[in-house]
Amino acid sequence: MAQPVLTGTAFAERLLAWFDRHGRHDLPWQENRTAYSVWVSEIMLQQTQVATVIPYFERFIQRFPDVQSLAEASQDEVLHLWTGLGYYARGRNLHKAAREVVEQHGGEFPVDSVDAMAALPGIGRSTAGAVIAQSIGRRAVILDGNVKRVLTRLHAVEGWPGRPAVERQLWTLAEHYTPTERVVDFTQGMMDLGATLCRRGQPECERCPFNDVCVARARNEQKRFPESKPKKRVPLRQTRMLVLRDRRGRILLEQRPSQGLWGGLWSLPQFDSDDEIDTWLALQMGHAQRQAPWQSFIHVFSHFRLEITPVPAQLEAADQVAEGRMWYDPEAPESVGLAAPVKKLLETLAPFTLRPTGPERA
């Protein structure tokens, strides 16, 4: 078990002195700290950098200024504003949690209890602590990716931090260091230290307020910690996406099942082969002319790579479509959540191949 390198008081004093001079004080969710705004920012920041999150956060809060407006929205509208942030389960859980807060907690976040906060969809122990500490200033411990990296290096904690035994050590250390005063600044400072100095690739140890007590630095092993997750072979999967247009240049989309890959988002119909596409077109759409496939491209997920081959087809007439499908006009797009590669593909196609009289692209 790693032992603390400083007393809790000494650690907090150093961190807060550094934060006052070098921390981030002008992030949009810091302007009017509420449990709602902090919660939205924390969910968006999971596995996503601050610079990417800021414009998404600002658009999201402009459209959904409070938990009530978010709870009343449709999932399509929520996922539309989430499109591009990735990890779409976060967006779905955000919507579910908003409805639970309204229906079960009278529209008020249960910030009096870490356990109650962590019971909401998509909120774990660290996120619950961050919302409580940042919104009401009550002592609550956090352990996000940045904090894990700082504590792991500071104490040279062996093992991948995702392992339960390693994570328990880190929670114990985080508990030891978290003060009862200036908790808002302390938790923000811990996150800032990991994000701006104790970075994964190039830590700036000379500027760190803990460089004299950092065990990893003393060993010259900063880049060894935290240890990486044991690697597994990333499989390659393949799919064919049907780009079916009607005479008006609209594209047929299908809504994905609520669970699983791109859950609840709108996507192009997917198939394993051109023969499957031909059979589906004959049964579902009547006469449609399939064309030569376009260039394949790779979309990378955390646990596999997906090779996508777009297959264009032209429908002679614009038929009515069944529930769960829609005709999507790229020149007057609906406010719906799109799977990231589909959004990218539609944006690429729009100027060239979505116009009925335009040239075809082989």
XYZ file of C-alpha atoms in Angstrom:
362
model
C 0.000 0.000 0.000
C 1.446 3.370 -1.061
C 2.000 5.808 1.794
C 1.193 9.552 1.602
C 4.178 11.757 0.774
C 2.771 14.755 2.681
C 0.254 15.462 5.383
C -3.188 16.369 4.106
C -2.745 19.978 5.266
C 0.645 20.412 3.583
C -0.606 18.874 0.358
C -3.671 21.126 0.210
C -1.617 24.241 0.934
C 0.767 23.510 -1.928
C -1.988 22.661 -4.372
C -4.141 25.686 -3.557
C -1.160 28.067 -3.810
C -0.430 26.644 -7.263
C -4.103 26.758 -8.282
C -4.462 30.416 -7.271
C -1.672 31.360 -9.661
C -1.913 28.821 -12.453
C -5.288 27.054 -12.301
C -8.202 27.480 -14.693
C -10.662 30.077 -13.408
C -12.670 31.027 -16.488
C -14.277 27.808 -17.713
C -17.923 28.349 -18.714
C -19.295 25.982 -16.057
C -17.437 28.000 -13.394
C -19.363 31.192 -14.140
C -22.600 30.174 -12.431
C -21.901 26.988 -10.515
C -25.039 24.956 -9.986
C -25.396 21.239 -9.501
C -26.964 21.098 -12.975
C -24.216 22.962 -14.836
C -21.428 21.135 -13.001
C -23.109 17.789 -13.670
C -23.481 18.476 -17.409
C -19.837 19.538 -17.653
C -18.583 16.526 -15.686
C -20.464 14.069 -17.892
C -19.190 15.773 -21.053
C -15.627 15.804 -19.706
C -15.565 12.045 -19.173
C -13.005 10.797 -21.721
C -13.093 14.158 -23.546
C -10.746 17.159 -23.342
C -11.834 20.574 -22.060
C -11.186 22.376 -25.359
C -13.517 19.971 -27.165
C -16.214 20.167 -24.507
C -16.539 23.963 -24.185
C -18.553 24.670 -27.385
C -20.758 21.608 -26.791
C -21.420 22.705 -23.220
C -22.322 26.234 -24.256
C -24.759 25.052 -26.946
C -26.258 22.483 -24.602
C -26.850 24.944 -21.753
C -28.302 27.511 -24.132
C -30.876 24.969 -25.298
C -31.383 23.241 -21.931
C -30.732 25.860 -19.226
C -32.020 23.670 -16.382
C -32.780 20.074 -15.520
C -36.515 20.544 -16.163
C -36.011 21.583 -19.790
C -33.621 18.687 -20.340
C -36.049 16.198 -18.813
C -38.858 17.431 -21.065
C -36.796 17.141 -24.261
C -36.890 14.209 -26.643
C -33.950 11.844 -26.785
C -33.461 12.771 -30.449
C -32.915 16.421 -29.577
C -30.523 15.583 -26.754
C -28.466 13.248 -28.944
C -28.501 15.789 -31.776
C -26.660 18.258 -29.511
C -24.380 15.421 -28.355
C -23.401 14.360 -31.887
C -19.615 14.513 -32.211
C -18.822 14.129 -28.493
C -18.772 10.334 -28.757
C -19.507 7.728 -26.104
C -23.225 8.264 -26.706
C -24.301 6.262 -23.683
C -23.252 9.360 -21.733
C -25.843 11.442 -23.577
C -28.572 8.843 -23.106
C -27.780 8.522 -19.407
C -27.710 12.300 -19.023
C -31.266 12.418 -20.340
C -32.378 9.528 -18.118
C -30.802 11.100 -15.039
C -32.525 14.427 -15.729
C -35.878 12.681 -15.789
C -35.089 10.838 -12.555
C -34.095 14.095 -10.847
C -37.387 15.680 -11.893
C -39.593 12.671 -11.187
C -37.960 11.295 -8.023
C -36.194 14.294 -6.465
C -38.549 17.163 -7.281
C -36.134 18.717 -9.761
C -33.329 19.083 -7.186
C -30.105 17.085 -7.358
C -29.531 14.976 -4.209
C -26.269 16.760 -3.362
C -26.518 15.874 0.333
C -25.385 12.321 -0.404
C -22.645 10.883 -2.614
C -24.497 7.573 -2.665
C -27.749 9.198 -3.816
C -25.947 11.146 -6.535
C -24.025 8.062 -7.658
C -27.309 6.154 -7.987
C -28.404 8.371 -10.881
C -27.755 6.965 -14.388
C -24.250 7.643 -15.669
C -22.932 9.078 -12.385
C -20.263 7.150 -10.535
C -18.598 7.868 -7.216
C -16.064 10.361 -8.577
C -18.573 12.305 -10.677
C -20.940 12.445 -7.710
C -18.133 13.833 -5.571
C -17.215 16.425 -8.176
C -20.806 17.671 -8.488
C -21.192 17.962 -4.718
C -17.817 19.608 -4.113
C -18.047 21.997 -7.064
C -21.675 23.056 -6.631
C -22.100 23.425 -2.854
C -18.512 23.365 -1.584
C -19.059 20.383 0.677
C -16.142 18.033 1.179
C -16.373 15.192 -1.304
C -13.543 13.117 -2.779
C -12.922 12.839 -6.520
C -10.834 10.382 -8.517
C -11.128 11.087 -12.228
C -8.464 10.222 -14.798
C -6.402 13.341 -14.105
C -6.387 12.771 -10.353
C -5.486 9.110 -10.801
C -2.497 10.119 -12.920
C -1.262 12.661 -10.360
C -1.586 10.303 -7.395
C -0.160 7.335 -9.270
C 2.988 9.243 -10.235
C 3.349 11.028 -6.917
C 3.454 7.677 -5.084
C 4.703 5.396 -7.906
C 1.654 3.175 -7.489
C 2.228 -0.094 -9.307
C -0.422 -1.639 -11.578
C -3.110 -0.414 -13.952
C -5.401 2.055 -12.070
C -8.466 0.297 -13.441
C -7.735 -2.750 -11.300
C -9.885 -2.736 -8.133
C -6.919 -3.216 -5.791
C -5.023 -0.303 -7.344
C -8.097 1.898 -7.411
C -8.704 1.272 -3.711
C -5.194 2.561 -2.943
C -5.870 5.704 -4.948
C -9.192 6.345 -3.205
C -7.420 6.047 0.149
C -4.795 8.591 -0.917
C -7.417 10.953 -2.362
C -9.369 10.732 0.892
C -6.227 11.546 2.887
C -5.438 14.675 0.879
C -8.914 16.184 0.415
C -9.419 19.111 2.831
C -12.571 20.475 4.427
C -11.870 24.082 3.381
C -11.810 25.527 -0.152
C -13.048 22.224 -1.544
C -14.241 23.850 -4.793
C -10.743 25.144 -5.551
C -9.024 21.987 -4.324
C -11.008 19.637 -6.564
C -10.604 21.951 -9.553
C -6.905 22.254 -8.775
C -6.427 18.483 -8.732
C -8.093 18.189 -12.122
C -6.117 21.137 -13.514
C -2.805 19.780 -12.253
C -3.366 16.518 -14.113
C -4.675 18.199 -17.247
C -2.072 20.957 -17.622
C 1.139 19.773 -15.924
C 1.024 16.084 -15.040
C -0.001 15.154 -18.558
C 0.217 11.646 -19.909
C 2.815 12.194 -22.623
C 4.980 15.139 -21.531
C 4.657 15.977 -17.825
C 6.124 19.379 -16.914
C 7.774 18.286 -13.699
C 9.850 21.440 -13.239
C 6.679 23.486 -12.778
C 4.926 20.994 -10.497
C 4.397 22.037 -6.849
C 5.122 18.444 -5.770
C 8.259 17.749 -7.778
C 10.421 17.479 -4.643
C 8.292 14.681 -3.150
C 7.215 12.839 -6.313
C 8.435 9.248 -6.132
C 8.146 8.629 -9.888
C 10.262 11.722 -10.618
C 12.878 10.694 -8.076
C 13.170 7.400 -9.954
C 13.048 9.160 -13.346
C 10.056 6.960 -14.173
C 7.353 9.583 -14.744
C 6.345 8.113 -18.096
C 6.037 4.634 -16.637
C 3.146 5.729 -14.428
C 0.267 5.230 -14.500
C 0.696 1.766 -15.964
C -1.325 1.123 -19.113
C -4.259 -1.201 -19.359
C -3.142 -4.634 -20.557
C -3.502 -4.548 -24.326
C -5.825 -6.777 -26.237
C -5.868 -7.240 -29.978
C -8.304 -4.726 -31.461
C -10.510 -6.619 -33.943
C -11.580 -5.237 -37.309
C -15.247 -5.516 -38.194
C -16.828 -4.678 -41.518
C -20.170 -3.271 -42.568
C -21.814 -1.839 -45.660
C -23.916 1.293 -45.244
C -26.666 1.860 -47.755
C -26.848 5.447 -49.021
C -30.336 5.307 -50.520
C -31.547 8.532 -52.149
C -34.916 9.481 -53.489
C -35.422 11.794 -56.454
C -35.349 14.823 -54.150
C -31.886 13.929 -52.888
C -33.064 12.847 -49.454
C -31.295 9.995 -47.667
C -32.980 7.112 -45.890
C -32.009 6.790 -42.218
C -32.925 4.225 -39.587
C -32.975 4.703 -35.837
C -30.677 2.347 -33.985
C -31.975 0.245 -31.063
C -31.827 2.096 -27.751
C -29.088 -0.205 -26.444
C -25.802 -1.145 -28.071
C -23.683 0.531 -30.718
C -24.928 4.086 -31.482
C -27.946 3.388 -29.291
C -30.872 5.661 -30.137
C -28.988 7.481 -32.913
C -29.977 7.661 -36.562
C -27.798 5.792 -39.011
C -27.691 4.516 -42.558
C -29.092 0.974 -42.961
C -26.297 -1.555 -42.425
C -25.675 -4.871 -44.171
C -23.027 -7.557 -44.439
C -23.020 -7.856 -48.248
C -24.326 -6.358 -51.484
C -26.602 -9.392 -51.906
C -28.257 -8.538 -48.591
C -28.735 -4.976 -49.815
C -30.336 -6.165 -53.068
C -32.740 -8.463 -51.215
C -33.672 -5.725 -48.749
C -34.250 -3.167 -51.507
C -36.499 -5.575 -53.409
C -38.577 -6.377 -50.327
C -38.656 -2.988 -48.659
C -38.367 -0.375 -51.377
C -39.507 -1.848 -54.642
C -37.407 -0.766 -57.588
C -34.130 0.875 -56.661
C -30.881 0.959 -58.591
C -27.810 0.005 -56.595
C -24.554 1.551 -57.738
C -20.892 0.690 -57.289
C -19.589 0.933 -53.697
C -17.561 3.975 -52.707
C -14.191 3.969 -51.008
C -14.199 2.237 -47.623
C -13.030 4.050 -44.499
C -12.227 3.104 -40.906
C -14.075 4.357 -37.823
C -12.245 3.619 -34.572
C -13.995 2.645 -31.346
C -12.322 1.982 -28.011
C -12.659 -1.801 -28.385
C -12.709 -2.415 -32.151
C -12.275 -0.803 -35.561
C -15.124 -0.688 -38.034
C -14.488 -0.698 -41.787
C -17.415 1.078 -43.429
C -18.177 0.744 -47.141
C -20.837 3.176 -48.376
C -23.075 1.666 -51.065
C -25.138 4.235 -53.013
C -28.544 3.460 -54.505
C -31.194 5.551 -56.242
C -34.924 5.214 -55.623
C -37.198 6.277 -58.467
C -39.942 7.557 -56.163
C -40.087 8.812 -52.582
C -42.049 6.149 -50.760
C -43.536 6.450 -47.303
C -41.301 4.793 -44.744
C -42.124 2.676 -41.714
C -41.785 3.804 -38.115
C -38.149 4.034 -37.085
C -37.095 5.297 -40.519
C -37.023 8.758 -42.039
C -36.074 10.625 -45.177
C -33.273 13.006 -44.191
C -32.635 16.128 -46.239
C -28.969 17.192 -45.805
C -29.809 20.686 -47.076
C -32.559 21.109 -44.452
C -31.452 18.655 -41.764
C -33.630 17.459 -38.923
C -32.449 18.016 -35.339
C -31.735 14.358 -34.655
C -28.743 12.544 -33.228
C -26.562 11.056 -35.943
C -23.923 8.367 -35.586
C -20.575 10.155 -35.972
C -19.407 8.440 -39.205
C -22.875 8.917 -40.731
C -22.805 12.636 -39.932
C -19.348 12.907 -41.461
C -20.416 10.959 -44.534
C -23.559 13.055 -45.079
C -21.593 16.285 -44.735
C -19.083 15.026 -47.279
C -21.761 13.978 -49.737
C -24.073 16.960 -49.544
C -22.366 19.335 -52.000
C -21.717 16.648 -54.593
C -24.066 13.699 -54.688
C -27.259 14.671 -52.915
C -28.596 16.864 -55.684
C -30.920 14.883 -58.005
C -29.329 16.246 -61.206
C -25.760 16.208 -59.994
C -22.993 13.874 -61.129
C -22.681 10.408 -59.651
C -19.632 9.405 -57.675
C -18.319 5.918 -58.305
